[in-house]
């Protein structure tokens, strides 16, 4: 999301729920109006992929059974600062692949609609929504007609896929889900965003060639003879499972640098364009460069360069942000210190780091101001003032235990 002006940041946690509520209120009227423009909005809802297949003449198979992941403690400074969301063992539901005859994908948020006209809620969850009628697709009652695709079309696109994290962690692992369902025939074409530099580079690295892609950024409404829809491995609570990490490492990590050649790195965010800017970054960079850190901006690097940088890091210090998706490629022995606004500690990248073999994770935040509400929306938009003394102590401790 674009950087919000300081005056709007306190309003964001209130504006998002209001937006979601308003969408739910207008949804019935939007569905009624849609009848005069092609009836392209979904008229019903199915909760699960199995139900979607059963009610539309399709087929669904389980690719992975449910599993429970034991994770290490969520540690950092201040020691007793509670995360905004529970940091506990993660129960991961089953993952499936559905074949949906006449299925559609509608809108920039990638809603899945069955041939029977039902919204497939399991695969259409959107940020901050808890009910199908809250989905932003209901804000447009007159979407254009679908682009018809002959044959089998594999769906990789998902909500938020213009973001590096969501593309790497949500989109690409769908290939790994499909690979674990050998009874499902591989599609001839793929529905996937293919616009930005990182998307094109990652698709090429994964072997999804240009001649097999239908760009979901250009064609936002599509219907296929058969829609092949793998489940989403991490879409709820950033599950970030070990199998998913291993899949991405096997497909994208070409080498693990020797431990002696690894260097500490600080991940900076492009100045002036991102939320969660580091307010005292000049002082922070001065401190870290004195300790031998390299300063890198992943947004200015190719995907291959990002992979090499994270694989070659002995220590990673970074504000919370999408670049930390590259922790997937960190090498055994690496220590990660994630920087947060006061009181806004989130366990997303702790889950990811704990699924990477041999990586140690720590957070760095501060006690919140009692006058400021602390929640995920505030964590997303608030800037960060780093406690340099606490960071120095944490770095000394990581060196001592290395």
XYZ file of C-alpha atoms in Angstrom:
402
model
C 0.000 0.000 0.000
C 1.212 3.577 -0.604
C 2.690 5.566 2.250
C -0.049 7.313 4.226
C 0.372 10.919 5.430
C 0.963 11.124 9.181
C -2.423 12.736 9.765
C -4.246 9.748 8.215
C -2.391 6.922 9.966
C -4.407 7.025 13.225
C -7.596 6.839 11.145
C -6.579 3.744 9.156
C -7.632 1.156 11.796
C -11.127 2.706 11.773
C -11.416 3.268 8.038
C -10.712 -0.347 7.092
C -13.550 -1.868 9.199
C -15.900 0.879 7.989
C -15.023 0.062 4.371
C -15.620 -3.652 4.943
C -18.964 -3.013 6.663
C -20.112 -0.701 3.882
C -19.269 -3.339 1.287
C -21.458 -5.875 3.068
C -24.343 -3.400 3.185
C -24.263 -2.677 -0.563
C -23.581 -6.269 -1.685
C -27.244 -7.392 -2.040
C -28.060 -4.362 -4.171
C -24.963 -4.956 -6.295
C -26.006 -8.558 -6.967
C -29.493 -7.396 -7.973
C -28.092 -4.714 -10.285
C -25.701 -7.240 -11.803
C -28.656 -8.998 -13.446
C -28.927 -6.028 -15.796
C -25.252 -6.262 -16.808
C -24.598 -9.925 -17.492
C -25.150 -11.405 -14.005
C -21.445 -11.808 -13.478
C -21.430 -11.321 -9.697
C -21.760 -14.517 -7.649
C -25.282 -15.215 -6.424
C -24.381 -17.799 -3.787
C -21.509 -19.005 -1.632
C -19.755 -22.327 -1.108
C -17.384 -22.523 1.827
C -14.929 -25.230 0.747
C -13.228 -26.535 -2.358
C -14.937 -29.905 -1.886
C -18.349 -28.215 -1.838
C -17.437 -26.147 -4.887
C -16.553 -29.256 -6.874
C -19.594 -31.209 -5.729
C -22.082 -28.458 -6.639
C -20.617 -27.629 -10.053
C -19.802 -31.039 -11.545
C -16.127 -30.753 -10.676
C -13.512 -32.784 -8.882
C -11.468 -32.134 -5.721
C -8.546 -34.064 -4.263
C -6.566 -33.590 -1.055
C -2.920 -32.758 -1.683
C -1.780 -32.501 1.953
C -3.467 -33.737 5.108
C -3.922 -31.378 8.088
C -0.804 -30.933 10.202
C 0.398 -29.232 13.361
C 3.680 -27.327 13.370
C 5.644 -26.916 16.597
C 7.581 -23.659 16.623
C 10.263 -22.215 18.915
C 9.412 -19.423 21.403
C 8.680 -15.963 20.037
C 11.551 -13.970 21.551
C 12.929 -10.460 21.391
C 13.046 -7.101 23.142
C 11.184 -6.090 25.278
C 10.967 -9.677 26.502
C 7.374 -9.582 27.788
C 5.851 -7.576 24.949
C 2.805 -9.532 23.706
C 2.365 -9.932 19.948
C -0.727 -8.439 18.347
C -1.782 -11.922 17.241
C -1.171 -15.262 18.963
C 2.282 -16.745 18.422
C 1.529 -20.376 19.121
C 1.873 -23.757 17.487
C 0.189 -23.567 14.112
C -2.569 -25.960 13.085
C -2.527 -26.083 9.289
C -5.675 -27.300 7.510
C -5.640 -29.714 4.625
C -4.595 -28.446 1.200
C -6.552 -29.474 -1.876
C -6.761 -28.979 -5.635
C -10.132 -28.431 -7.318
C -11.106 -28.839 -10.968
C -14.068 -26.550 -11.677
C -15.789 -26.832 -15.097
C -16.772 -23.395 -16.348
C -15.156 -21.770 -13.315
C -14.261 -18.074 -13.292
C -11.824 -15.666 -11.676
C -13.274 -12.172 -11.252
C -11.685 -8.864 -10.381
C -8.310 -7.555 -9.280
C -8.736 -9.385 -5.955
C -8.930 -12.798 -7.705
C -12.311 -14.059 -6.462
C -12.996 -17.684 -7.476
C -16.509 -18.353 -8.798
C -17.804 -21.807 -9.699
C -19.619 -22.709 -12.887
C -22.807 -22.706 -10.795
C -22.269 -19.039 -9.929
C -21.110 -19.443 -6.323
C -18.251 -17.580 -4.655
C -15.678 -20.080 -3.360
C -15.014 -18.488 0.018
C -12.052 -20.665 1.056
C -9.984 -19.296 -1.837
C -11.473 -15.785 -1.995
C -10.720 -14.472 1.474
C -9.720 -10.816 1.357
C -7.735 -8.750 3.848
C -9.834 -7.782 6.870
C -12.980 -9.627 5.747
C -14.859 -12.225 7.780
C -17.956 -12.680 5.579
C -18.302 -13.368 1.821
C -20.496 -10.297 1.237
C -17.639 -8.114 2.497
C -15.544 -8.994 -0.543
C -14.657 -5.895 -2.614
C -15.867 -7.538 -5.838
C -19.386 -6.498 -4.750
C -18.458 -2.835 -5.174
C -18.667 -3.233 -8.965
C -22.067 -4.570 -10.080
C -21.200 -4.370 -13.776
C -17.895 -6.146 -14.462
C -17.129 -6.812 -18.099
C -17.745 -10.222 -19.666
C -15.161 -12.947 -19.038
C -12.345 -13.815 -21.405
C -13.008 -17.410 -22.451
C -10.105 -19.883 -22.219
C -10.270 -23.255 -23.940
C -8.905 -26.276 -22.121
C -7.436 -26.340 -18.622
C -6.345 -23.127 -16.905
C -4.253 -23.304 -13.723
C -4.896 -20.536 -11.203
C -1.833 -19.073 -9.489
C -3.089 -15.497 -8.990
C -4.434 -14.615 -5.548
C -5.332 -11.551 -3.497
C -2.404 -9.191 -2.836
C -0.221 -10.742 -5.520
C 1.202 -7.379 -6.634
C 3.175 -7.480 -3.383
C 6.515 -9.335 -3.353
C 5.704 -11.254 -0.174
C 2.323 -12.466 -1.364
C 3.631 -13.372 -4.796
C 6.505 -15.432 -3.391
C 4.645 -16.965 -0.440
C 1.041 -17.258 -1.727
C 1.256 -17.514 -5.522
C 4.284 -19.709 -6.251
C 3.603 -22.393 -3.601
C 0.368 -23.212 -5.415
C 2.648 -25.027 -7.851
C 3.916 -27.066 -4.909
C 0.363 -27.900 -3.857
C -0.461 -29.068 -7.391
C 2.714 -31.187 -7.490
C 1.412 -33.092 -4.465
C -1.783 -34.044 -6.297
C -0.410 -36.339 -9.042
C -3.900 -37.441 -10.103
C -4.600 -33.893 -11.344
C -3.452 -33.288 -14.907
C -1.084 -30.318 -15.266
C -2.843 -27.341 -16.963
C -1.846 -26.120 -20.401
C -1.988 -22.442 -19.343
C -1.553 -20.437 -16.137
C -3.544 -17.469 -14.846
C -0.950 -15.387 -13.047
C 0.133 -11.729 -12.690
C 3.027 -11.100 -15.056
C 3.607 -7.351 -15.035
C 6.264 -6.296 -12.556
C 9.942 -7.116 -12.812
C 9.962 -9.469 -9.830
C 6.906 -11.365 -11.080
C 8.460 -11.974 -14.494
C 11.814 -12.986 -13.003
C 10.261 -15.421 -10.525
C 7.980 -16.964 -13.157
C 10.948 -17.513 -15.447
C 12.930 -19.090 -12.604
C 9.984 -21.392 -11.837
C 9.660 -22.463 -15.485
C 6.296 -20.758 -16.131
C 7.139 -19.546 -19.611
C 5.621 -16.499 -21.311
C 3.748 -18.585 -23.890
C 1.781 -20.370 -21.142
C 0.776 -17.264 -19.140
C -2.485 -15.339 -19.160
C -1.705 -12.091 -17.364
C -4.258 -11.604 -14.595
C -3.311 -7.918 -14.340
C -4.493 -7.382 -17.917
C -7.430 -9.809 -17.971
C -9.250 -9.486 -14.647
C -12.241 -11.650 -15.571
C -11.690 -15.082 -17.076
C -13.700 -18.270 -17.583
C -12.106 -21.604 -18.481
C -13.444 -24.859 -19.813
C -11.829 -26.279 -16.697
C -10.372 -24.108 -13.949
C -7.632 -25.943 -12.021
C -7.348 -24.274 -8.615
C -4.668 -25.332 -6.110
C -5.226 -24.349 -2.491
C -3.377 -21.514 -0.786
C -0.672 -22.662 1.594
C -0.337 -19.519 3.719
C -3.256 -17.227 3.055
C -4.654 -17.253 6.614
C -2.424 -16.080 9.477
C 0.700 -16.419 7.314
C 1.108 -20.147 8.083
C 4.507 -20.304 6.333
C 4.970 -24.041 6.646
C 8.278 -25.967 6.448
C 7.215 -27.882 3.320
C 6.484 -24.604 1.512
C 9.883 -23.188 2.494
C 11.607 -26.340 1.291
C 9.702 -26.239 -2.014
C 10.811 -22.657 -2.725
C 14.408 -23.367 -1.669
C 14.610 -26.394 -3.945
C 13.228 -24.489 -6.920
C 14.941 -21.107 -6.480
C 18.055 -21.414 -4.291
C 20.936 -22.511 -6.496
C 23.702 -22.493 -3.863
C 24.282 -21.933 -0.140
C 27.346 -19.733 0.424
C 30.138 -20.935 2.680
C 29.741 -19.684 6.262
C 33.092 -17.889 6.165
C 31.960 -15.679 3.271
C 28.680 -14.506 4.814
C 28.219 -10.878 5.878
C 25.708 -9.008 8.073
C 23.155 -6.936 6.149
C 20.685 -4.173 6.936
C 17.531 -4.079 4.790
C 16.469 -0.510 4.036
C 13.110 0.499 2.561
C 12.876 2.973 -0.316
C 12.832 6.403 1.337
C 9.579 8.376 1.186
C 7.457 5.712 -0.534
C 6.883 3.073 2.142
C 5.087 2.910 5.453
C 7.102 1.763 8.472
C 9.994 4.085 7.599
C 12.834 4.070 10.136
C 12.767 7.556 11.668
C 16.375 7.443 12.893
C 17.766 5.480 9.961
C 20.911 7.639 9.438
C 22.020 6.934 13.025
C 21.042 3.281 12.658
C 23.036 2.884 9.439
C 26.039 4.617 10.997
C 25.968 2.176 13.911
C 25.549 -0.885 11.701
C 28.214 0.054 9.143
C 30.678 0.452 12.017
C 29.855 -3.155 12.854
C 30.570 -4.261 9.284
C 27.019 -4.369 7.932
C 26.195 -3.941 4.257
C 23.160 -1.730 3.536
C 20.912 -3.153 0.820
C 17.617 -2.095 -0.759
C 15.906 -5.224 -2.151
C 13.521 -3.029 -4.144
C 16.456 -1.958 -6.302
C 17.733 -5.511 -6.841
C 16.849 -8.343 -9.171
C 15.226 -11.429 -7.667
C 18.438 -13.411 -8.169
C 20.383 -10.696 -6.327
C 17.896 -10.742 -3.458
C 18.183 -14.506 -3.154
C 21.983 -14.350 -3.104
C 21.957 -11.493 -0.561
C 19.752 -13.306 1.931
C 21.510 -16.632 1.407
C 24.844 -14.914 2.010
C 23.811 -13.063 5.191
C 25.185 -13.934 8.615
C 22.844 -11.440 10.336
C 19.777 -9.684 8.901
C 18.411 -6.508 10.502
C 15.247 -5.228 8.854
C 12.036 -3.305 9.504
C 8.879 -5.338 9.079
C 8.154 -5.518 5.334
C 7.700 -7.660 2.252
C 11.450 -7.968 1.602
C 11.619 -10.355 4.563
C 9.854 -12.925 2.414
C 13.407 -13.625 1.261
C 14.081 -15.236 4.655
C 13.046 -18.363 2.773
C 16.578 -18.315 1.341
C 18.517 -17.582 4.557
C 21.326 -19.980 5.419
C 21.749 -22.074 8.577
C 23.296 -20.019 11.380
C 21.731 -16.733 10.269
C 20.193 -14.460 12.927
C 17.238 -12.226 12.004
C 16.308 -9.108 13.996
C 12.998 -7.625 12.854
C 12.225 -3.993 13.714
C 8.700 -2.864 14.686
C 6.866 0.306 15.737
C 6.210 0.513 19.507
C 3.898 -2.267 20.670
C 3.198 -3.468 17.144
C 4.885 -6.855 17.144
C 3.579 -9.333 14.558
C 4.552 -13.024 14.338
C 4.398 -13.323 10.513
C 8.120 -13.516 9.800
C 8.815 -15.396 13.028
C 6.656 -18.153 11.548
C 8.583 -17.970 8.295
C 12.026 -17.895 9.946
C 11.114 -20.804 12.214
C 10.435 -22.911 9.100
C 13.904 -22.222 7.666
C 16.516 -24.705 8.947
C 19.041 -23.227 11.374
C 17.738 -19.621 11.410
C 17.340 -17.698 14.701
C 14.659 -14.999 14.941
C 14.360 -12.033 17.335
C 12.054 -8.980 17.326
C 12.925 -5.442 18.464
C 10.160 -3.052 19.489
C 9.229 -0.876 22.496
C 6.378 -0.567 24.945
C 3.462 1.298 23.333
C 2.146 4.700 24.233
C -1.033 4.027 26.210
C -2.877 6.673 24.183
C -2.383 4.833 20.884
C -4.376 1.755 19.839
C -2.092 -1.098 18.854
C -3.323 -3.474 16.154
C -2.295 -4.838 12.766
C -3.497 -1.774 10.793
C -1.385 0.491 13.025
C 1.602 -1.842 12.689
C 1.307 -1.570 8.917
C 1.314 2.228 8.732
C 3.401 3.400 11.727
C 7.014 4.500 11.431
C 9.791 3.009 13.549
C 12.275 4.630 15.928
C 14.936 2.018 16.664
C 16.357 1.685 20.183
C 20.018 1.613 19.160
C 21.236 0.571 22.612
C 18.892 -2.415 22.698
C 19.841 -3.337 19.144
C 23.549 -3.215 20.027
C 22.928 -5.549 22.954
C 21.002 -7.968 20.753
C 23.774 -7.979 18.149
C 26.399 -8.618 20.831
C 24.320 -11.518 22.154
C 23.900 -13.012 18.678
C 27.657 -12.817 18.105
C 28.367 -14.423 21.468
C 26.085 -17.366 20.734
C 27.119 -17.839 17.095
